PDB file of C-alpha atoms and ligand atoms in Angstrom:
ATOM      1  CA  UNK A   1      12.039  31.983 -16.440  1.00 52.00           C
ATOM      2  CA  UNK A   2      15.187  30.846 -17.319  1.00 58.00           C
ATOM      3  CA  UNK A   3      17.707  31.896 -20.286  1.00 66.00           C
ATOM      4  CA  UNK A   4      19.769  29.165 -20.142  1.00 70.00           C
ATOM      5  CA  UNK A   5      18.265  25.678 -21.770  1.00 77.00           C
ATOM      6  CA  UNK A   6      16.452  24.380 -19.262  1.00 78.00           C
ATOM      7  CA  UNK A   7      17.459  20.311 -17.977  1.00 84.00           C
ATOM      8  CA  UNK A   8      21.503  21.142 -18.850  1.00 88.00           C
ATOM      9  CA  UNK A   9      23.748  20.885 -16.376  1.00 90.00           C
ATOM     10  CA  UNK A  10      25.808  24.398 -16.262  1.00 90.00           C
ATOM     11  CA  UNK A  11      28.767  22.205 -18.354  1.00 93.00           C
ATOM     12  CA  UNK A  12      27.022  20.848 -20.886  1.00 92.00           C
ATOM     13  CA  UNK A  13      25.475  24.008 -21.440  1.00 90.00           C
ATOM     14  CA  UNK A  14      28.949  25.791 -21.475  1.00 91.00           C
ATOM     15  CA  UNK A  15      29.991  23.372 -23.832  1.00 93.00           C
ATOM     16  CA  UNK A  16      27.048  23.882 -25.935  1.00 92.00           C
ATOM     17  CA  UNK A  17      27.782  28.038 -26.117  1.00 89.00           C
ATOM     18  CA  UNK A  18      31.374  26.709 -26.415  1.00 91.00           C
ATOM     19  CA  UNK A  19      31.105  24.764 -29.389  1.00 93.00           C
ATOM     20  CA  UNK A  20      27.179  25.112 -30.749  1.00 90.00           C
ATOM     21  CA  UNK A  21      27.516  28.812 -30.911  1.00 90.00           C
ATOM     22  CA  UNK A  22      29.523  31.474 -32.517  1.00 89.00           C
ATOM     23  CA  UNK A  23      28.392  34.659 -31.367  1.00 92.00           C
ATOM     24  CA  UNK A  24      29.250  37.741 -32.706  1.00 94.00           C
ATOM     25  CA  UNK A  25      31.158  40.098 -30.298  1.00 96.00           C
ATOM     26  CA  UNK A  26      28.170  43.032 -30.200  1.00 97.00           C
ATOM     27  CA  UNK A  27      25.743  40.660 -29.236  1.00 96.00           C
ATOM     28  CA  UNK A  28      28.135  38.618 -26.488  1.00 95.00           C
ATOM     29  CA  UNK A  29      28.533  42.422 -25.342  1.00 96.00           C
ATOM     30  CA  UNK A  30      24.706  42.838 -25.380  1.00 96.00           C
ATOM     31  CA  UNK A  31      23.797  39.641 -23.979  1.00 94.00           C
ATOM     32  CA  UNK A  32      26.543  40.606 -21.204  1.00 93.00           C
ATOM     33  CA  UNK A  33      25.242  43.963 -20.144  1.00 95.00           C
ATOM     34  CA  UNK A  34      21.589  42.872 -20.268  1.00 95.00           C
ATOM     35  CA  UNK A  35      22.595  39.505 -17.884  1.00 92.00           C
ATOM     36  CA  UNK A  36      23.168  42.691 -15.401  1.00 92.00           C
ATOM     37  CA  UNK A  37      19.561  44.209 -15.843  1.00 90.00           C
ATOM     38  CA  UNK A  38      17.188  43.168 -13.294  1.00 88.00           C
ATOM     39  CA  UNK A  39      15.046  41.770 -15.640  1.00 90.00           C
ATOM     40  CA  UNK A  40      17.709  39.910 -17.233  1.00 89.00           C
ATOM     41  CA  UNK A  41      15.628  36.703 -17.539  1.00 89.00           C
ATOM     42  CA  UNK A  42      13.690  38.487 -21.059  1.00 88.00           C
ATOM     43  CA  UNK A  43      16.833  38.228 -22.664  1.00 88.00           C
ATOM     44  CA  UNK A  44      16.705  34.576 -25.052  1.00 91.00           C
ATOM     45  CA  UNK A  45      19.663  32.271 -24.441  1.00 90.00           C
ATOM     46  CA  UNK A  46      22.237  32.902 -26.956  1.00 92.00           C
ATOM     47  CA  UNK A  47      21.566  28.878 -28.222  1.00 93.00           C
ATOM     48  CA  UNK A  48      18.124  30.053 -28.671  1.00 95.00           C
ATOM     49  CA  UNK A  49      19.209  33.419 -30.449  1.00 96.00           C
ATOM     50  CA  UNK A  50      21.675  30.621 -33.287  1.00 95.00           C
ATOM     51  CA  UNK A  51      18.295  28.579 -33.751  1.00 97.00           C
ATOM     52  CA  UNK A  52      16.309  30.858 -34.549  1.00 97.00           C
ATOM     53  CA  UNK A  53      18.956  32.414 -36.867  1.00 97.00           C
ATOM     54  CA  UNK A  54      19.289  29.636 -38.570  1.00 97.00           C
ATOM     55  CA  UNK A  55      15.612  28.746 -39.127  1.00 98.00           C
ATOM     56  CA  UNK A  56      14.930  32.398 -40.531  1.00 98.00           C
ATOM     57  CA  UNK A  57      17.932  31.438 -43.198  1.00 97.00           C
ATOM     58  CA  UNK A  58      15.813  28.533 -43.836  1.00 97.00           C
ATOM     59  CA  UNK A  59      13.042  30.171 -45.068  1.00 97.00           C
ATOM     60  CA  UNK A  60      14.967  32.367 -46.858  1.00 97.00           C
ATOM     61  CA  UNK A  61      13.056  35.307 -44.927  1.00 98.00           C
ATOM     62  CA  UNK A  62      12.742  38.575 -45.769  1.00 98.00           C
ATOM     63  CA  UNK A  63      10.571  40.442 -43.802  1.00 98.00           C
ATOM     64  CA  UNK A  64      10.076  39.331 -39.785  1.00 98.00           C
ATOM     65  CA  UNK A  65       8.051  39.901 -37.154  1.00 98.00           C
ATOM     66  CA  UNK A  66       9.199  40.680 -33.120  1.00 98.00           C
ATOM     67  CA  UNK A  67       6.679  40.756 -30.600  1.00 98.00           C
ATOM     68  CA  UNK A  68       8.313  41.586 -27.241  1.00 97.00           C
ATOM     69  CA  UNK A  69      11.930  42.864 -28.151  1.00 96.00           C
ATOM     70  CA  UNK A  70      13.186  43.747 -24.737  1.00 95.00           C
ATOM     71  CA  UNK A  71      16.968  45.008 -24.483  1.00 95.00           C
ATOM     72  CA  UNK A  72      16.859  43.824 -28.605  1.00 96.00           C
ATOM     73  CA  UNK A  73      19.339  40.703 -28.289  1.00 97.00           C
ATOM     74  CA  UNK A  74      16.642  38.310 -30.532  1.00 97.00           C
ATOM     75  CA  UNK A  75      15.910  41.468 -33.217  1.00 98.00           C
ATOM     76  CA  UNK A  76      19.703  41.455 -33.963  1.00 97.00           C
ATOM     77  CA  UNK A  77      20.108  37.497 -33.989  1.00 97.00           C
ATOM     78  CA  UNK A  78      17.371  37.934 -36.890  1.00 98.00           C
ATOM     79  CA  UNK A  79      18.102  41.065 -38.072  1.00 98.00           C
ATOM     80  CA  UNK A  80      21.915  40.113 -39.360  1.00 97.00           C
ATOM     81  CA  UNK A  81      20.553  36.924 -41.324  1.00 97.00           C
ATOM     82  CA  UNK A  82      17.929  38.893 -43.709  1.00 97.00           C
ATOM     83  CA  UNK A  83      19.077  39.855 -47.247  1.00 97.00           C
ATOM     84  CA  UNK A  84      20.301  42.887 -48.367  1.00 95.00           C
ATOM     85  CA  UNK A  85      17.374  43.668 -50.033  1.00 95.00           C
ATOM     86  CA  UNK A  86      15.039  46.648 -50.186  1.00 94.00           C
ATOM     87  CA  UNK A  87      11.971  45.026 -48.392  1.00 95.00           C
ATOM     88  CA  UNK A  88      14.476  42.988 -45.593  1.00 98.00           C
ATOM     89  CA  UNK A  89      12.742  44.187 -42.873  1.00 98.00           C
ATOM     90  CA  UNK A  90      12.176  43.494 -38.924  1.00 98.00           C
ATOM     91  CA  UNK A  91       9.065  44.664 -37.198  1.00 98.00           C
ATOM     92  CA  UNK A  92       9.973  45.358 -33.595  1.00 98.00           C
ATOM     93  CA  UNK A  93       6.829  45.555 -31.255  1.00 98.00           C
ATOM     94  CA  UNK A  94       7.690  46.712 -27.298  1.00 97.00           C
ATOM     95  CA  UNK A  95       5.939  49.287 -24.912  1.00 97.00           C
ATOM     96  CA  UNK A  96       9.203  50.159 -23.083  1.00 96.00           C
ATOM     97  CA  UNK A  97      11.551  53.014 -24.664  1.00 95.00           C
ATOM     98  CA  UNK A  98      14.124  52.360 -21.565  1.00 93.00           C
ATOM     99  CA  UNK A  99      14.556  48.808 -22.620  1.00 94.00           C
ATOM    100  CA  UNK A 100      14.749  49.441 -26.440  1.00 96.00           C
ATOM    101  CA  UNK A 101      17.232  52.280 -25.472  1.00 96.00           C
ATOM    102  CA  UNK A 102      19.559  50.180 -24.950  1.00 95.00           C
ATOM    103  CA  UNK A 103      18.556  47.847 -27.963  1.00 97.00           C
ATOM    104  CA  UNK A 104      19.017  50.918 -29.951  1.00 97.00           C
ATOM    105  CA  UNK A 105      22.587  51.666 -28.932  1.00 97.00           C
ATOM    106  CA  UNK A 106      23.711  48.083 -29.698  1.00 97.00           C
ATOM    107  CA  UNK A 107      21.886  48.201 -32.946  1.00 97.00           C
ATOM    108  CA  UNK A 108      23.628  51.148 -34.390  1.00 98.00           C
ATOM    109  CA  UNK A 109      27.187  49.145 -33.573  1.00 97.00           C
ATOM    110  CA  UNK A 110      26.078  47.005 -36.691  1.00 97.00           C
ATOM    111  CA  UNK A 111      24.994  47.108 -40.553  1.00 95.00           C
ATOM    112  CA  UNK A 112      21.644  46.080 -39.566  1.00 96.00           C
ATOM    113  CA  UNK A 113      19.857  48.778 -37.697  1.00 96.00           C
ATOM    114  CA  UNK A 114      18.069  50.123 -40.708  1.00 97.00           C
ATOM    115  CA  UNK A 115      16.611  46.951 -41.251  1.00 98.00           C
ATOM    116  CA  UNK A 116      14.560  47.141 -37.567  1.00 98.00           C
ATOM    117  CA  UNK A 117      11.708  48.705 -37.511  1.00 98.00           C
ATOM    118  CA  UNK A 118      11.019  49.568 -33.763  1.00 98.00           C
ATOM    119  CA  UNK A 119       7.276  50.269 -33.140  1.00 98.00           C
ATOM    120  CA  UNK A 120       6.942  51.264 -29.103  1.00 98.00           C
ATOM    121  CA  UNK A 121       3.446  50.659 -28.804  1.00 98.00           C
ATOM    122  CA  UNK A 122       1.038  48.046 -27.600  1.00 98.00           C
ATOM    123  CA  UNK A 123       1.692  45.185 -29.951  1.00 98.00           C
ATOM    124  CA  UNK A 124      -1.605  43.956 -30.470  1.00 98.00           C
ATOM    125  CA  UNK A 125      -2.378  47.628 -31.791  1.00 98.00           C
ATOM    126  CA  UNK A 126       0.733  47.757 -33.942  1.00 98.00           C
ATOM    127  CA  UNK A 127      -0.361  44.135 -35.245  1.00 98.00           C
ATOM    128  CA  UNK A 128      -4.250  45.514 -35.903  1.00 98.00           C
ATOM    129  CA  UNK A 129      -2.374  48.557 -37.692  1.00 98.00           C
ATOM    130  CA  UNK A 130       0.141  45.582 -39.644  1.00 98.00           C
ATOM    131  CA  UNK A 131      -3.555  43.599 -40.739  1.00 98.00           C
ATOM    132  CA  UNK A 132      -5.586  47.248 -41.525  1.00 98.00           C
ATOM    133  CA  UNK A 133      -2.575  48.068 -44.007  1.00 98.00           C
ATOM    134  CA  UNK A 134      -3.192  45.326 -45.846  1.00 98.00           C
ATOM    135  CA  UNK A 135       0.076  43.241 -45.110  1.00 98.00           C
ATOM    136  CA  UNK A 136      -1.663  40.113 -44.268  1.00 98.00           C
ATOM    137  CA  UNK A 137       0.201  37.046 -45.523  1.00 98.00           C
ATOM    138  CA  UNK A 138       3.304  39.250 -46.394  1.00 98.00           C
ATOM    139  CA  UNK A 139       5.701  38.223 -43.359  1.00 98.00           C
ATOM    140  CA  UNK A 140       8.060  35.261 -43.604  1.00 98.00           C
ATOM    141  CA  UNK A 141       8.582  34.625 -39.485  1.00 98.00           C
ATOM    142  CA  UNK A 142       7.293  35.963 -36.266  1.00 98.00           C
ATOM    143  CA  UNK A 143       8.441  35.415 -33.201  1.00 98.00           C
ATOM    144  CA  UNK A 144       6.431  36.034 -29.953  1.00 98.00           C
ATOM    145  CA  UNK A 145       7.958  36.260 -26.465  1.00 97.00           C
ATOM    146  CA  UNK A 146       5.937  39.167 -24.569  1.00 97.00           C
ATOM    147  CA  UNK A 147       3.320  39.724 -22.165  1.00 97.00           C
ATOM    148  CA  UNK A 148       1.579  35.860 -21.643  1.00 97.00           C
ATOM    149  CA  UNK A 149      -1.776  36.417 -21.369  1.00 98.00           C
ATOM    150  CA  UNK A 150      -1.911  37.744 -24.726  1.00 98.00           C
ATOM    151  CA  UNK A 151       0.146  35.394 -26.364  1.00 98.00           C
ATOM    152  CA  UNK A 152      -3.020  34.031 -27.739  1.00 98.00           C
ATOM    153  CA  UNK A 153      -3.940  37.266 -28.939  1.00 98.00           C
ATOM    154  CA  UNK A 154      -0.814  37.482 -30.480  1.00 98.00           C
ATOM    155  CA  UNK A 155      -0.735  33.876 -32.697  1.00 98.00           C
ATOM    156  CA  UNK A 156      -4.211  34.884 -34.432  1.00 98.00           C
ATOM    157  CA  UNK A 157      -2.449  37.977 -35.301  1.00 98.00           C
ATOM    158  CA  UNK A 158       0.772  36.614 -36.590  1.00 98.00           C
ATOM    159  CA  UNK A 159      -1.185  33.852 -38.145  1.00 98.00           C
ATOM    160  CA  UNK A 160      -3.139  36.053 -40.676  1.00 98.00           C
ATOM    161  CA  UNK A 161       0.195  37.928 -41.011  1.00 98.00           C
ATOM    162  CA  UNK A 162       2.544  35.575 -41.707  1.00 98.00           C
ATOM    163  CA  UNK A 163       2.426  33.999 -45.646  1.00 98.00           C
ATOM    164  CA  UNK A 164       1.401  30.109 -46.179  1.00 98.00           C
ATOM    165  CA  UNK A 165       4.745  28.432 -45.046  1.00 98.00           C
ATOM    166  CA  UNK A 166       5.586  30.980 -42.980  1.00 98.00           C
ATOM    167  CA  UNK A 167       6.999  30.412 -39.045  1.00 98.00           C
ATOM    168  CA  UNK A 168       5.569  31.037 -35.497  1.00 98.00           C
ATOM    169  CA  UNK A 169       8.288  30.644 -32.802  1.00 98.00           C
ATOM    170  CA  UNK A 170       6.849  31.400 -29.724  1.00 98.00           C
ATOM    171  CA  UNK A 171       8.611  31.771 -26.379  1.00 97.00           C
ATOM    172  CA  UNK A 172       8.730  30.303 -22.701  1.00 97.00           C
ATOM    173  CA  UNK A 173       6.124  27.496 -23.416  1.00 98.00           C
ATOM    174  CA  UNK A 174       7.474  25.543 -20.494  1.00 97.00           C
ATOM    175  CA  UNK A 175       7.114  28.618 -17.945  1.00 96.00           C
ATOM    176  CA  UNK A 176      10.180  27.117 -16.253  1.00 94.00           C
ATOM    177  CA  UNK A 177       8.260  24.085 -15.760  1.00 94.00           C
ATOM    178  CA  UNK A 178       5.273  24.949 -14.371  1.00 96.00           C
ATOM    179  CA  UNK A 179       3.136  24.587 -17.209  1.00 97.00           C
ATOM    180  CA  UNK A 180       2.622  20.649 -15.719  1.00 95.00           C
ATOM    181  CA  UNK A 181       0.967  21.802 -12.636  1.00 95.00           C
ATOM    182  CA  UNK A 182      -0.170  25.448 -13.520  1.00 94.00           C
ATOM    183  CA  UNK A 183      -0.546  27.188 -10.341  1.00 94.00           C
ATOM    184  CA  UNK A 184      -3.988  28.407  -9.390  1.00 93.00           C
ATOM    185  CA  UNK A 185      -2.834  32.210  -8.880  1.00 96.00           C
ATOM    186  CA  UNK A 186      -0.731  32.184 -12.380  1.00 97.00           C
ATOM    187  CA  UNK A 187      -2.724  33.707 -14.795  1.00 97.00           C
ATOM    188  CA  UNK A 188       0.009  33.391 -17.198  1.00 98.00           C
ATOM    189  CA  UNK A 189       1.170  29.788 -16.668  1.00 98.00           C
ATOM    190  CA  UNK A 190      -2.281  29.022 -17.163  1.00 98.00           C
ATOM    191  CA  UNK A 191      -2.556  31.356 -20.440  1.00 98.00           C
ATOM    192  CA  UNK A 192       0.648  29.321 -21.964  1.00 98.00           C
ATOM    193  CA  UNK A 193      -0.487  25.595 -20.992  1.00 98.00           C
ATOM    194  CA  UNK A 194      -4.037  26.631 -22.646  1.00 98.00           C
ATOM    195  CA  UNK A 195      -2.311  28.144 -25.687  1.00 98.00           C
ATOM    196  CA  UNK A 196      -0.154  25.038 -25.896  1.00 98.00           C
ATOM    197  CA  UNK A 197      -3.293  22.668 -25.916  1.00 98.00           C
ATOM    198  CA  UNK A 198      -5.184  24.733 -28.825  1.00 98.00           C
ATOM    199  CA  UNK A 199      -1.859  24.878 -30.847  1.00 98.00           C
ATOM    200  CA  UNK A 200      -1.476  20.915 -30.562  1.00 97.00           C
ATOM    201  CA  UNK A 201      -4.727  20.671 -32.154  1.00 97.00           C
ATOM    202  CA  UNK A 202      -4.610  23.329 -34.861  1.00 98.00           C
ATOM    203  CA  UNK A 203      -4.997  21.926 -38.131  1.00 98.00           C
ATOM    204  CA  UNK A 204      -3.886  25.492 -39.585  1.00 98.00           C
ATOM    205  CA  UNK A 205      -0.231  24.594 -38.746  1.00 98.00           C
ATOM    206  CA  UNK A 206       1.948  21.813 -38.267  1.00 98.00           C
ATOM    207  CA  UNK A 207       4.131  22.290 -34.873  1.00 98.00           C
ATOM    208  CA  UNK A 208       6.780  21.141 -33.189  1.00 98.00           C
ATOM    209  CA  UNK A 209       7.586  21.754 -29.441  1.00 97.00           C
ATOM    210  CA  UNK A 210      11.469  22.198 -28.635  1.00 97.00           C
ATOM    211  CA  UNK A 211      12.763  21.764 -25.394  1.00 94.00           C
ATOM    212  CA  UNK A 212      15.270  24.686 -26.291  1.00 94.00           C
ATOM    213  CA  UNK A 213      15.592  27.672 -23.630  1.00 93.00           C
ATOM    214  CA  UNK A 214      12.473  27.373 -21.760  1.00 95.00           C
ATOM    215  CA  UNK A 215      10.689  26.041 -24.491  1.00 96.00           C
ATOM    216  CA  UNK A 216      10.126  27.231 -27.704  1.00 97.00           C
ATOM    217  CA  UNK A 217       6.932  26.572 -30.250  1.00 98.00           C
ATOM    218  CA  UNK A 218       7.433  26.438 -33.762  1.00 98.00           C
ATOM    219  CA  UNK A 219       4.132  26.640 -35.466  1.00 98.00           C
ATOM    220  CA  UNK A 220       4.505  26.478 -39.584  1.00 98.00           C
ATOM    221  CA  UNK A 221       1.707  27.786 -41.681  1.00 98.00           C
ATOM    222  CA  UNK A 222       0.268  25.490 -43.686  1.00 98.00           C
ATOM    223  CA  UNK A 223       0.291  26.271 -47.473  1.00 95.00           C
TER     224      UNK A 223
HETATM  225 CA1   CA B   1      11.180  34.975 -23.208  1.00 82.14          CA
END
């Protein structure tokens, strides 16, 4: 999957980080050292990482949901919009401790670390735990960008914890392409195109598809 927005040529999209961007220097540093990880392609393209900054300052959010945080480049382009407030919070969800390590570190480098609430655990357990506490309708935004074949798994949860007029993003819902022509042997591909047709049709959310990164759902919770 790619990081980069996928259809630009490699100018236009260094013009676009040139000029559409203003990254902070911990995160370029972040975003460098994880473009040196094998799995690099996790990491969200820093154009993605602005937009969804900017929608969270929309909705004036508060408390925000991660679901596949990875070397923790997306948690911090949240993390440093939300208020200074007593209940600005960021639920991280991730089953790898050597990935969030290094989240961690970059983390502590800024003002916002005690805002993220890293959970290493299967997500859909620390989601169950999020519903069983009684914190349904209490987030403003979730974002979901983990394991596919749970994504939808994932939506039902965020949708009962998100508040009416709260945001879904969800991640890679072009799978590089392939969701067109899923192929046979990708169970994921074939997760994300189905996911994409029951979204289309949900009449608990109005969506909109953006051809940002390698695609990227917004799903808003109808009041
Ligand atoms: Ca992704």
């Amino acid at each position: 999957m790619s990081n980069q927005s996928l259809g630009l040529s490699d100018a236009l999209h260094a013009y676009l980080l040139e000029h559409g961007t203003c990254e902070p220097d911990v995160m370029r540093r972040l975003r460098e050292e994880t473009a040196r990880h094998p799995k690099s392609n996790m990491q969200i393209a820093p154009e993605q990482g602005q937009f969804m900054a900017l929608l969270v300052r929309m909705l004036g959010a508060r408390r925000t949901l991660e679901i596949g945080t990875f070397t923790g480049y997306s948690a911090l382009a949240v993390a440093r919009t939300l208020p200074d407030t007593d209940d600005a919070q960021l639920v991280a969800c991730d089953v790898s401790e050597e990935y969030t390590q290094v989240a961690r570190r970059y983390w502590r480098e800024t003002d916002v670390a005690d805002k993220i609430d890293l959970r290493i655990a299967p997500a859909l357990d620390t989601l169950n735990e999020l519903l069983d506490d009684d914190q349904a309708g209490s987030f403003d935004f979730a974002f979901i960008d983990a394991d596919k074949t749970s994504y939808d798994a994932y939506y039902e949860r965020s949708l009962d914890l998100v508040r009416p007029g709260g945001l879904i993003a969800l991640d890679n819902m072009f799978r590089g392409g392939n969701v067109t022509d899923p192929p046979p042997d990708d169970e994921s591909t074939r997760a994300i195109d189905a996911l994409n047709r029951k979204i289309a049709g949900d009449e608990r959310v109005r969506v909109s598809m953006v051809p940002i990164a390698d695609g990227l759902t917004l799903a808003l919770k109808k009041r």
